[in-house]
């Protein structure tokens, strides 16, 4: 992907139009969350390239949630950007928990996960050269969740000065070893997987020039897409799904012999197992869920931004391991043409309450020379369009957007809304695509909005919003960050939190679904284990004794991976243990000594997303009668 091209796009976005200040009768803001907004000392989120806010509990022993975001540093009270950055972690009451310096400007944002198993979630963030002219490479840094101290720092390899990590690292136990791995792509043209201590796990290169220094998978062009992690084949290990650019010089077998991109699937050992060509670079980050209810995970992604008027679509796929060749294993479900580039990463949720997941994405209309605002699209899981809505702000102005939507119920009507940022405003769409937030009478859609609320920030909002009940008070907040332009603190960052919202259904409440940024909405139930043996014999009347049930073959899960088994022993032949009950892990056994009566044992697989198998394995009956009194034995001499 050409840095020059992206810089031109960024400049065009800035110059599209100045933000129109709403009139007083339109400026009707929702209530601020207590102690918000908060100024970000010394920096601001990236402008013109989307950044994101991450919501997670740093201390896993409580339910309060912290707010994590990364900013590029500024020289005090000026618009001059520096070649450094910061990570900020805010408590739910608006106080700063800690901040940490980055050696270079950050990428899109941070992920949160417990790397070392100490019960405290840590912060993992990419950084490095993107558009700032620093030209000094990049890397990924892990920060201790307690105080922000450095845990480790992994350096990428600059290619012509570009080694920045724009994509957000995705965190998950990819290889099934019980520890989280860190997966990311870089503008140094490599995809990396690190262990929880920051060491590369892929000690090979797929190119003759050793461009990744024996540490990653070389992709021949830049990687801006955040990886999605999911077990696509149910083997207990997560596959890596990620988009990439593709240059003419290495991919000449794909007509029309021009730049494009690839959707890639890699195994846990870094081996490429599936790949599909796009007629456009892919900066969109894949989203994964079972869209059509067939028990198979689907992958949805947008075409990116590289070539004018080429490859403008959003498309859904599924992985078919039975296909003989790498190029055939990604099978297309549907492809939908849109009005422009799709750097937006799709969000997934059931908008209309029909039990089928839907897909939402944003696309700017036209190209870099014919800017015509942006459109939100929504499709049912089978590809049927639900709506498309031209976007304009409270003043009626239209903008060229690269941000991504989130999906959550903020109104309290059970059905979720679509939330996104546009220039100085956060916009909320109803489930049918009509506007919830205020629109002027001469708006770009010619229809009224549901409310007069205006989520006007007075700051340029390039950060993707997040929705969460951060203080565990029963009410959700909409959080977003931007660069303030109020004269007093010119272009400094500011963190907003609008409170008083519902905290119900939230299928995709932050970028790439969750704080670890796996990109997976796991709605596929796992399969149960097998290979059972039981003791004592079932159906045979005997004195009470210990029931022992063992199994030798694990359950199987397509999605987040198998967590273990919910088990119970009771008097009911068809009991279904709750997925939230105590979990037995691994290939194992259960024991119980219940006493007199008829008893049954039940085993149900549970995955890491909390889905339980549709049924349980039922074992029994175990029949125990009341023990008889026996005379003591007399020893013979």
Coordinates of C-alpha atoms in Angstrom, one line a residue:
X1 CA 0.0 0.0 0.0
X2 CA 1.5 3.3 -1.0
X3 CA 2.2 5.7 1.8
X4 CA 2.0 8.6 -0.7
X5 CA -1.5 7.5 -1.7
X6 CA -2.7 7.3 1.8
X7 CA -1.2 10.7 2.7
X8 CA -3.0 12.2 -0.3
X9 CA -6.3 10.7 0.9
X10 CA -5.7 12.0 4.4
X11 CA -5.1 15.5 3.1
X12 CA -8.2 15.3 1.0
X13 CA -10.3 14.3 4.1
X14 CA -9.0 17.2 6.1
X15 CA -9.8 19.7 3.3
X16 CA -13.2 18.3 2.5
X17 CA -15.1 20.8 4.6
X18 CA -14.8 22.6 7.8
X19 CA -17.0 21.4 10.7
X20 CA -20.3 23.3 10.8
X21 CA -21.2 24.4 14.3
X22 CA -24.8 23.4 15.2
X23 CA -27.3 26.1 16.1
X24 CA -28.4 26.3 19.8
X25 CA -31.8 24.7 19.1
X26 CA -30.0 21.7 17.5
X27 CA -27.3 21.4 20.2
X28 CA -29.1 19.2 22.6
X29 CA -26.4 17.0 24.2
X30 CA -27.1 13.9 26.2
X31 CA -25.8 13.8 29.9
X32 CA -22.1 13.4 30.4
X33 CA -21.0 10.5 32.5
X34 CA -19.8 11.8 35.9
X35 CA -16.2 13.2 35.7
X36 CA -16.2 13.4 31.9
X37 CA -15.0 14.7 29.5
X38 CA -11.3 14.4 30.3
X39 CA -8.5 16.2 28.6
X40 CA -5.6 14.0 27.4
X41 CA -2.4 15.7 28.6
X42 CA 0.0 16.1 25.8
X43 CA -1.5 14.2 22.9
X44 CA -4.4 13.3 20.6
X45 CA -5.7 10.3 18.7
X46 CA -4.5 10.0 15.1
X47 CA -6.5 12.2 12.8
X48 CA -7.7 10.8 9.4
X49 CA -6.6 7.3 10.2
X50 CA -9.2 5.6 12.5
X51 CA -8.1 4.8 16.1
X52 CA -10.1 3.0 18.7
X53 CA -10.9 3.0 22.4
X54 CA -10.6 -0.3 24.3
X55 CA -12.8 -1.1 27.3
X56 CA -11.7 -3.8 29.8
X57 CA -11.3 -4.7 33.4
X58 CA -7.6 -4.2 34.2
X59 CA -8.1 -5.9 37.6
X60 CA -10.0 -9.1 36.8
X61 CA -11.3 -9.4 40.4
X62 CA -13.9 -6.6 39.9
X63 CA -16.4 -5.7 37.3
X64 CA -15.5 -2.1 36.8
X65 CA -14.0 -1.3 33.4
X66 CA -11.1 0.9 32.5
X67 CA -10.7 2.9 29.3
X68 CA -7.6 2.4 27.2
X69 CA -6.5 4.6 24.3
X70 CA -3.3 5.6 22.6
X71 CA -2.3 9.1 21.3
X72 CA 0.3 10.8 19.3
X73 CA 2.2 13.4 21.3
X74 CA 2.0 17.2 20.6
X75 CA 4.3 20.0 21.4
X76 CA 2.6 22.0 24.1
X77 CA -0.3 24.2 22.9
X78 CA 0.6 23.8 19.2
X79 CA -0.4 21.7 16.3
X80 CA 3.1 20.3 15.9
X81 CA 3.2 16.5 16.2
X82 CA 6.2 14.7 17.6
X83 CA 7.6 11.3 16.9
X84 CA 6.5 9.8 20.2
X85 CA 3.2 8.7 21.7
X86 CA 1.4 7.7 24.9
X87 CA -0.9 5.0 26.2
X88 CA -3.5 6.2 28.7
X89 CA -5.6 4.1 31.1
X90 CA -8.5 5.8 32.8
X91 CA -10.5 4.6 35.7
X92 CA -14.3 4.5 35.4
X93 CA -14.5 7.6 37.6
X94 CA -12.5 9.6 35.1
X95 CA -9.2 9.6 37.0
X96 CA -6.0 8.6 35.2
X97 CA -4.8 5.2 36.4
X98 CA -1.5 5.4 34.6
X99 CA 0.1 6.6 31.3
X100 CA 3.1 5.2 29.5
X101 CA 5.4 6.7 26.9
X102 CA 5.7 5.1 23.5
X103 CA 9.0 5.4 21.6
X104 CA 7.1 6.3 18.4
X105 CA 3.5 7.3 17.6
X106 CA 0.9 4.5 18.2
X107 CA -1.0 2.6 15.6
X108 CA -4.7 2.1 15.7
X109 CA -4.9 1.2 19.4
X110 CA -4.2 -1.2 22.2
X111 CA -5.5 -4.6 23.2
X112 CA -6.0 -5.9 26.7
X113 CA -5.3 -9.4 28.0
X114 CA -3.6 -11.1 30.9
X115 CA -0.3 -12.2 29.5
X116 CA 1.5 -13.6 32.6
X117 CA -1.5 -15.1 34.5
X118 CA -1.3 -12.8 37.5
X119 CA -4.9 -11.9 37.4
X120 CA -4.2 -8.4 36.0
X121 CA -4.9 -7.6 32.4
X122 CA -2.0 -6.1 30.5
X123 CA -1.9 -3.6 27.6
X124 CA -0.4 -4.5 24.3
X125 CA 0.0 -1.7 21.6
X126 CA 1.6 -1.3 18.2
X127 CA 3.5 1.8 17.2
X128 CA 5.8 3.2 14.6
X129 CA 6.1 5.1 11.3
X130 CA 2.8 5.6 9.5
X131 CA 2.2 9.0 8.1
X132 CA 4.2 11.3 10.3
X133 CA 7.5 11.4 8.5
X134 CA 9.4 10.0 11.5
X135 CA 10.8 7.1 9.3
X136 CA 12.2 5.1 12.2
X137 CA 10.5 1.6 12.1
X138 CA 8.2 0.4 14.7
X139 CA 7.2 -2.5 17.0
X140 CA 4.8 -3.8 19.6
X141 CA 5.1 -3.1 23.3
X142 CA 3.5 -4.9 26.3
X143 CA 2.8 -2.8 29.4
X144 CA 2.0 -4.1 32.8
X145 CA -1.6 -3.5 33.7
X146 CA -0.8 -2.5 37.3
X147 CA 1.4 0.5 36.6
X148 CA 2.2 0.7 32.9
X149 CA 5.8 -0.5 33.3
X150 CA 7.3 -2.2 30.2
X151 CA 7.0 -6.0 30.1
X152 CA 8.7 -6.4 26.7
X153 CA 9.2 -4.6 23.4
X154 CA 9.3 -6.3 20.1
X155 CA 10.9 -4.4 17.2
X156 CA 9.8 -4.8 13.5
X157 CA 12.1 -4.4 10.6
X158 CA 11.8 -1.1 8.6
X159 CA 11.3 -1.5 4.9
X160 CA 12.4 1.7 3.3
X161 CA 11.9 3.3 6.8
X162 CA 8.4 1.9 7.2
X163 CA 8.1 -0.7 10.0
X164 CA 5.1 0.8 11.8
X165 CA 2.4 -1.5 13.3
X166 CA -0.9 0.3 12.5
X167 CA -3.1 -2.8 13.1
X168 CA -4.3 -3.5 16.6
X169 CA -2.6 -6.7 18.0
X170 CA -5.0 -9.6 18.4
X171 CA -4.6 -11.7 21.5
X172 CA -5.6 -15.4 22.0
X173 CA -4.3 -18.9 22.8
X174 CA -3.7 -19.7 19.2
X175 CA -1.7 -22.9 19.6
X176 CA -3.6 -24.3 22.6
X177 CA -0.7 -24.3 25.0
X178 CA -2.6 -22.5 27.7
X179 CA -0.9 -19.1 27.3
X180 CA -2.0 -16.2 25.1
X181 CA -0.2 -15.3 21.9
X182 CA 0.1 -11.9 20.3
X183 CA -0.7 -11.7 16.5
X184 CA -0.2 -8.7 14.3
X185 CA 0.8 -7.5 10.8
X186 CA 3.2 -4.6 10.1
X187 CA 4.0 -2.2 7.4
X188 CA 7.4 -4.0 7.3
X189 CA 5.4 -6.5 5.2
X190 CA 5.4 -9.3 7.8
X191 CA 2.9 -11.1 10.0
X192 CA 4.2 -12.0 13.4
X193 CA 3.0 -14.3 16.3
X194 CA 4.7 -13.7 19.6
X195 CA 4.4 -15.7 22.8
X196 CA 3.3 -14.1 26.1
X197 CA 6.9 -13.0 26.8
X198 CA 7.3 -11.2 23.4
X199 CA 9.4 -13.9 21.6
X200 CA 8.7 -14.8 18.0
X201 CA 7.1 -18.2 17.6
X202 CA 7.6 -18.4 13.8
X203 CA 11.2 -19.0 13.2
X204 CA 11.1 -19.1 9.4
X205 CA 10.6 -16.9 6.4
X206 CA 8.5 -17.4 3.3
X207 CA 10.8 -15.4 1.0
X208 CA 14.4 -15.7 -0.3
X209 CA 15.6 -12.4 1.2
X210 CA 14.9 -13.3 4.8
X211 CA 12.9 -10.0 5.1
X212 CA 11.4 -10.9 8.4
X213 CA 14.8 -11.9 9.9
X214 CA 13.6 -15.4 10.4
X215 CA 10.8 -14.3 12.8
X216 CA 7.6 -14.0 10.7
X217 CA 5.6 -14.7 7.6
X218 CA 6.6 -12.4 4.8
X219 CA 3.6 -11.0 2.7
X220 CA 5.5 -9.0 0.1
X221 CA 3.5 -5.9 0.9
X222 CA 2.2 -4.0 3.9
X223 CA -0.3 -5.4 6.4
X224 CA -2.8 -2.9 7.9
X225 CA -5.6 -5.3 8.8
X226 CA -6.1 -6.5 12.4
X227 CA -6.1 -10.3 12.5
X228 CA -9.2 -12.2 13.6
X229 CA -8.6 -15.4 15.6
X230 CA -11.0 -18.4 15.5
X231 CA -10.9 -22.1 15.4
X232 CA -12.3 -22.6 11.9
X233 CA -12.0 -26.4 11.8
X234 CA -12.6 -27.4 15.5
X235 CA -9.1 -28.9 16.0
X236 CA -8.6 -26.9 19.3
X237 CA -6.2 -24.4 17.8
X238 CA -7.1 -20.9 16.5
X239 CA -6.6 -20.0 12.8
X240 CA -5.4 -16.5 11.9
X241 CA -7.5 -14.6 9.4
X242 CA -6.0 -11.4 8.1
X243 CA -6.0 -9.1 5.1
X244 CA -2.9 -7.8 3.3
X245 CA -1.8 -5.7 0.3
X246 CA -0.3 -7.4 -2.8
X247 CA 2.1 -5.9 -5.2
X248 CA 2.3 -6.4 -9.0
X249 CA 5.9 -7.6 -9.0
X250 CA 5.1 -10.7 -6.9
X251 CA 1.5 -11.5 -7.8
X252 CA 1.5 -11.2 -11.6
X253 CA -0.6 -14.4 -12.0
X254 CA -3.7 -12.4 -11.0
X255 CA -5.3 -10.4 -13.8
X256 CA -5.5 -7.6 -14.5
X257 CA -1.9 -7.5 -13.3
X258 CA -2.3 -4.6 -11.0
X259 CA -2.2 -4.0 -7.2
X260 CA -4.7 -5.9 -5.1
X261 CA -4.9 -7.7 -1.9
X262 CA -5.3 -11.1 -0.2
X263 CA -7.5 -12.5 2.5
X264 CA -5.3 -15.0 4.2
X265 CA -5.8 -17.8 6.7
X266 CA -2.7 -19.0 8.6
X267 CA -2.2 -22.0 10.8
X268 CA -0.8 -21.6 14.4
X269 CA 2.7 -22.5 13.1
X270 CA 2.6 -19.7 10.5
X271 CA 1.8 -21.9 7.5
X272 CA -0.6 -20.3 5.0
X273 CA -3.5 -22.7 4.5
X274 CA -6.0 -20.6 2.6
X275 CA -5.9 -17.4 0.5
X276 CA -8.2 -15.5 -1.8
X277 CA -7.4 -12.7 -4.2
X278 CA -9.1 -9.3 -4.0
X279 CA -9.0 -6.6 -6.7
X280 CA -8.2 -4.1 -4.0
X281 CA -5.8 -3.9 -1.0
X282 CA -7.4 -5.0 2.3
X283 CA -7.1 -2.6 5.2
X284 CA -10.5 -3.8 6.6
X285 CA -10.2 -6.1 9.6
X286 CA -12.1 -9.4 9.2
X287 CA -15.1 -10.2 11.4
X288 CA -16.1 -13.8 12.2
X289 CA -19.4 -15.3 13.2
X290 CA -21.9 -18.0 12.1
X291 CA -24.0 -15.6 9.9
X292 CA -26.5 -18.0 8.5
X293 CA -27.0 -20.4 11.4
X294 CA -25.5 -23.5 9.6
X295 CA -23.0 -24.2 12.4
X296 CA -20.1 -23.0 10.2
X297 CA -18.2 -19.8 11.0
X298 CA -18.3 -17.2 8.3
X299 CA -15.7 -14.4 7.6
X300 CA -16.8 -11.0 6.5
X301 CA -14.4 -8.3 5.3
X302 CA -14.4 -5.2 3.1
X303 CA -12.2 -4.4 0.1
X304 CA -9.7 -1.7 0.9
X305 CA -8.2 1.4 -0.6
X306 CA -5.5 1.4 -3.3
X307 CA -7.0 1.8 -6.8
X308 CA -9.7 4.2 -7.9
X309 CA -13.0 2.6 -8.8
X310 CA -11.9 -1.0 -8.4
X311 CA -12.9 -3.7 -6.0
X312 CA -15.6 -1.8 -4.1
X313 CA -17.4 -4.4 -2.1
X314 CA -18.1 -6.2 1.2
X315 CA -18.0 -9.9 1.0
X316 CA -18.6 -13.0 3.2
X317 CA -16.7 -16.4 3.1
X318 CA -16.4 -19.6 4.9
X319 CA -13.4 -22.0 5.3
X320 CA -13.7 -25.4 3.8
X321 CA -10.8 -27.6 4.8
X322 CA -11.9 -30.4 2.5
X323 CA -10.9 -28.5 -0.6
X324 CA -7.7 -29.8 -2.2
X325 CA -5.9 -26.5 -2.7
X326 CA -5.1 -23.4 -0.8
X327 CA -6.8 -21.1 -3.3
X328 CA -10.1 -23.0 -3.0
X329 CA -10.5 -23.3 0.7
X330 CA -12.1 -19.9 1.2
X331 CA -15.5 -20.4 -0.3
X332 CA -17.5 -17.2 -1.1
X333 CA -21.0 -16.9 0.4
X334 CA -21.9 -13.5 -1.0
X335 CA -20.4 -10.3 -2.4
X336 CA -22.1 -6.9 -2.2
X337 CA -21.1 -3.9 -4.3
X338 CA -20.9 -0.6 -2.4
X339 CA -20.3 3.1 -3.3
X340 CA -16.6 3.3 -2.4
X341 CA -13.6 1.9 -0.6
X342 CA -14.2 -0.2 2.5
X343 CA -11.4 0.5 5.1
X344 CA -14.2 0.2 7.7
X345 CA -14.1 -3.0 9.7
X346 CA -17.5 -4.7 9.7
X347 CA -19.6 -5.1 12.9
X348 CA -21.9 -8.0 13.6
X349 CA -25.2 -8.2 15.5
X350 CA -28.9 -9.1 15.3
X351 CA -30.4 -5.7 14.4
X352 CA -34.0 -6.7 13.7
X353 CA -34.4 -9.4 16.4
X354 CA -35.1 -12.2 13.9
X355 CA -32.5 -14.5 15.4
X356 CA -30.1 -14.1 12.4
X357 CA -26.9 -12.1 12.7
X358 CA -26.5 -9.0 10.5
X359 CA -23.5 -7.2 9.1
X360 CA -22.9 -3.4 9.2
X361 CA -20.1 -1.5 7.4
X362 CA -19.3 2.1 6.4
X363 CA -18.0 3.1 3.0
X364 CA -17.1 6.6 1.7
X365 CA -18.9 7.4 -1.5
X366 CA -16.9 7.8 -4.7
X367 CA -13.1 7.9 -4.6
X368 CA -10.3 10.3 -3.7
X369 CA -11.3 12.7 -6.6
X370 CA -15.1 12.5 -6.3
X371 CA -15.9 12.7 -2.6
X372 CA -19.6 12.4 -1.9
X373 CA -20.0 11.7 1.8
X374 CA -20.3 8.2 3.3
X375 CA -22.9 5.5 3.6
X376 CA -23.8 2.9 6.3
X377 CA -24.8 -0.5 4.9
X378 CA -26.5 -3.3 6.7
X379 CA -27.1 -6.9 5.4
X380 CA -28.7 -9.9 6.8
X381 CA -26.4 -12.9 7.3
X382 CA -27.5 -14.4 4.0
X383 CA -26.5 -11.2 2.2
X384 CA -29.9 -9.6 1.8
X385 CA -29.7 -5.8 2.2
X386 CA -31.5 -4.4 5.2
X387 CA -30.8 -0.8 4.6
X388 CA -28.2 1.7 3.3
X389 CA -28.2 5.2 4.8
X390 CA -26.4 8.3 3.5
X391 CA -24.6 10.0 6.5
X392 CA -24.7 13.7 7.3
X393 CA -24.2 15.5 10.6
X394 CA -26.5 17.8 12.5
X395 CA -25.7 20.6 10.2
X396 CA -26.4 18.5 7.1
X397 CA -22.7 18.3 6.1
X398 CA -21.3 15.0 4.7
X399 CA -17.8 13.6 5.2
X400 CA -15.5 10.9 3.8
X401 CA -15.2 8.3 6.5
X402 CA -12.8 5.5 7.3
X403 CA -14.1 4.7 10.8
X404 CA -15.9 1.6 11.8
X405 CA -19.3 1.1 13.5
X406 CA -20.2 -0.6 16.7
X407 CA -23.5 -2.3 17.6
X408 CA -25.2 -2.2 21.0
X409 CA -28.6 -1.4 22.6
X410 CA -28.2 2.1 23.9
X411 CA -31.9 3.1 23.8
X412 CA -33.2 0.2 25.9
X413 CA -35.7 -1.2 23.5
X414 CA -33.9 -4.6 23.3
X415 CA -32.9 -4.2 19.6
X416 CA -29.4 -2.8 19.2
X417 CA -28.5 0.5 17.5
X418 CA -25.6 1.3 15.2
X419 CA -23.1 3.9 16.7
X420 CA -20.4 5.6 14.7
X421 CA -18.4 8.9 14.6
X422 CA -18.5 11.5 11.9
X423 CA -16.2 14.5 12.1
X424 CA -17.3 16.4 15.3
X425 CA -20.3 14.2 16.0
X426 CA -21.3 10.8 17.2
X427 CA -24.2 9.4 15.3
X428 CA -26.7 6.8 16.4
X429 CA -28.9 4.9 13.9
X430 CA -32.0 2.9 14.8
X431 CA -32.1 -0.8 13.9
X432 CA -33.9 0.0 10.6
X433 CA -31.3 2.6 9.6
X434 CA -33.2 5.7 10.4
X435 CA -31.5 8.4 12.6
X436 CA -31.9 8.3 16.3
X437 CA -29.7 11.4 16.8
X438 CA -30.9 14.7 15.5
X439 CA -30.9 15.7 11.9
X440 CA -31.8 19.2 10.5
X441 CA -35.0 19.7 8.5
X442 CA -32.9 19.9 5.3
X443 CA -30.9 16.8 6.2
X444 CA -29.3 14.6 3.5
X445 CA -31.9 11.8 4.0
X446 CA -35.1 13.9 3.9
X447 CA -36.6 12.2 6.9
X448 CA -37.0 13.1 10.6
X449 CA -34.9 11.6 13.4
X450 CA -36.2 9.9 16.5
X451 CA -34.8 12.3 19.0
X452 CA -33.4 15.9 19.2
X453 CA -30.2 14.6 20.9
X454 CA -27.0 15.8 19.4
X455 CA -23.8 14.1 20.5
X456 CA -21.6 17.0 19.5
X457 CA -18.1 16.9 20.8
X458 CA -16.3 20.1 19.7
X459 CA -13.5 17.7 18.8
X460 CA -12.6 15.8 15.6
X461 CA -13.7 12.3 16.3
X462 CA -11.6 9.9 14.4
X463 CA -11.7 7.3 17.1
X464 CA -14.1 4.4 16.8
X465 CA -16.6 4.5 19.8
X466 CA -17.0 2.0 22.5
X467 CA -20.1 1.2 24.6
X468 CA -19.9 -0.1 28.2
X469 CA -21.2 0.1 31.7
X470 CA -17.8 1.2 32.9
X471 CA -18.7 1.8 36.5
X472 CA -21.0 -1.3 36.8
X473 CA -23.8 1.0 37.8
X474 CA -26.4 -0.6 35.5
X475 CA -26.2 2.1 32.8
X476 CA -24.1 2.1 29.7
X477 CA -21.9 4.9 28.4
X478 CA -20.9 5.9 24.9
X479 CA -17.1 6.6 24.9
X480 CA -15.2 8.4 22.1
X481 CA -12.0 10.4 21.8
X482 CA -10.9 13.2 19.5
X483 CA -8.7 16.2 19.0
X484 CA -10.1 19.3 20.6
X485 CA -10.1 22.5 18.6
X486 CA -11.5 25.0 21.1
X487 CA -8.7 27.6 21.1
X488 CA -7.7 27.0 24.7
X489 CA -6.1 23.7 24.0
X490 CA -5.6 23.6 20.3
X491 CA -5.8 20.1 18.9
X492 CA -5.2 18.4 22.2
X493 CA -7.0 15.1 22.9
X494 CA -10.2 14.8 24.8
X495 CA -12.0 11.7 26.1
X496 CA -15.8 11.9 26.1
X497 CA -18.3 9.6 27.9
X498 CA -22.0 10.2 27.5
X499 CA -24.0 8.4 30.2
X500 CA -27.5 7.3 31.0
X501 CA -27.7 4.7 28.3
X502 CA -29.0 1.1 28.4
X503 CA -26.4 -1.6 29.2
X504 CA -28.3 -4.5 27.6
X505 CA -27.6 -6.4 24.3
X506 CA -24.1 -5.5 23.0
X507 CA -23.0 -7.8 20.3
X508 CA -20.2 -5.7 18.9
X509 CA -19.7 -2.9 21.5
X510 CA -16.1 -2.0 20.6
X511 CA -13.7 -2.3 17.7
X512 CA -13.1 -5.9 16.6
X513 CA -15.6 -7.2 19.1
X514 CA -13.7 -7.5 22.4
X515 CA -10.8 -6.1 24.4
X516 CA -8.4 -8.8 23.0
X517 CA -9.6 -7.8 19.5
X518 CA -10.2 -11.3 18.3
X519 CA -12.8 -10.2 15.7
X520 CA -14.9 -13.2 16.7
X521 CA -18.5 -13.3 17.8
X522 CA -18.8 -16.9 18.8
X523 CA -22.3 -18.1 18.5
X524 CA -21.6 -21.8 17.5
X525 CA -22.2 -24.3 20.3
X526 CA -19.4 -26.9 20.9
X527 CA -19.7 -30.6 20.5
X528 CA -19.7 -33.0 23.4
X529 CA -16.9 -35.4 24.4
X530 CA -17.0 -39.1 23.8
X531 CA -15.2 -42.3 24.7
X532 CA -17.0 -42.7 28.1
X533 CA -16.5 -45.4 30.7
X534 CA -18.5 -45.6 33.9
X535 CA -18.3 -47.3 37.2
X536 CA -20.3 -49.0 38.6
X537 CA -22.4 -50.7 35.9
X538 CA -25.5 -48.8 35.0
X539 CA -28.9 -50.4 35.4
X540 CA -27.7 -52.9 38.1
X541 CA -29.0 -52.7 41.6
X542 CA -26.1 -52.5 44.2
X543 CA -25.1 -50.9 47.4
X544 CA -24.1 -47.2 47.3
X545 CA -20.7 -46.5 46.1
X546 CA -18.7 -43.8 44.2
X547 CA -19.8 -43.1 40.7
X548 CA -16.9 -42.5 38.4
X549 CA -17.3 -41.3 34.8
X550 CA -14.3 -40.8 32.5
X551 CA -13.9 -39.8 28.9
X552 CA -11.0 -40.1 26.5
X553 CA -12.0 -37.9 23.5
X554 CA -12.4 -34.2 24.0
X555 CA -15.3 -32.1 22.8
X556 CA -14.9 -30.1 19.6
X557 CA -15.5 -26.4 19.1
X558 CA -15.5 -24.1 16.1
X559 CA -14.9 -20.6 17.4
X560 CA -13.2 -19.4 20.5
X561 CA -12.0 -22.9 21.5
X562 CA -13.2 -25.4 24.1
X563 CA -13.2 -24.2 27.8
X564 CA -14.1 -27.5 29.4
X565 CA -17.2 -29.3 30.6
X566 CA -20.2 -28.5 32.8
X567 CA -21.0 -31.6 34.8
X568 CA -23.7 -32.7 37.3
X569 CA -25.0 -35.8 39.1
X570 CA -28.7 -35.9 40.0
X571 CA -31.9 -37.8 39.9
X572 CA -33.0 -36.5 36.4
X573 CA -32.3 -38.6 33.3
X574 CA -32.2 -35.6 30.9
X575 CA -30.7 -32.8 33.0
X576 CA -28.7 -30.1 31.2
X577 CA -25.9 -28.6 33.2
X578 CA -25.7 -24.8 32.9
X579 CA -22.6 -23.5 31.0
X580 CA -22.0 -21.1 33.9
X581 CA -21.6 -24.0 36.4
X582 CA -18.2 -25.3 37.6
X583 CA -16.1 -26.3 34.6
X584 CA -14.0 -29.5 34.4
X585 CA -11.1 -29.0 31.9
X586 CA -9.2 -31.4 29.7
X587 CA -9.8 -35.1 29.1
X588 CA -11.0 -36.1 32.5
X589 CA -13.5 -37.6 34.9
X590 CA -16.1 -36.8 37.4
X591 CA -16.8 -38.6 40.7
X592 CA -19.7 -38.5 43.1
X593 CA -21.1 -40.7 46.0
X594 CA -24.8 -39.7 46.0
X595 CA -26.3 -42.3 48.3
X596 CA -29.4 -44.4 48.0
X597 CA -31.7 -44.0 45.0
X598 CA -31.5 -43.7 41.2
X599 CA -28.9 -41.3 39.8
X600 CA -27.7 -40.0 36.5
X601 CA -24.5 -38.2 35.4
X602 CA -24.4 -35.5 32.8
X603 CA -21.5 -34.0 30.9
X604 CA -21.9 -30.9 28.6
X605 CA -19.1 -29.2 26.6
X606 CA -18.7 -25.4 27.1
X607 CA -16.6 -23.1 24.9
X608 CA -14.6 -20.0 25.8
X609 CA -17.4 -17.7 24.7
X610 CA -19.8 -19.3 27.2
X611 CA -21.7 -21.3 24.6
X612 CA -22.9 -24.8 25.9
X613 CA -23.4 -27.8 23.7
X614 CA -27.1 -28.1 22.6
X615 CA -27.4 -31.3 24.6
X616 CA -25.5 -33.1 27.3
X617 CA -24.2 -36.7 27.4
X618 CA -26.5 -38.5 29.9
X619 CA -25.1 -41.6 31.7
X620 CA -27.0 -43.9 34.0
X621 CA -29.1 -45.0 35.7
X622 CA -27.0 -45.8 38.7
X623 CA -29.2 -47.9 41.1
X624 CA -28.3 -48.0 44.7
X625 CA -30.3 -49.8 47.4
X626 CA -30.1 -49.4 51.2
X627 CA -27.1 -51.2 52.7
X628 CA -28.0 -54.4 54.7
X629 CA -26.6 -55.2 58.1
X630 CA -24.2 -58.1 58.2
X631 CA -22.9 -60.0 61.2
X632 CA -19.2 -59.6 61.8
X633 CA -16.9 -62.3 60.5
X634 CA -15.4 -64.5 63.2
X635 CA -11.8 -65.5 62.6
X636 CA -11.0 -69.2 62.6
X637 CA -8.1 -70.5 64.5

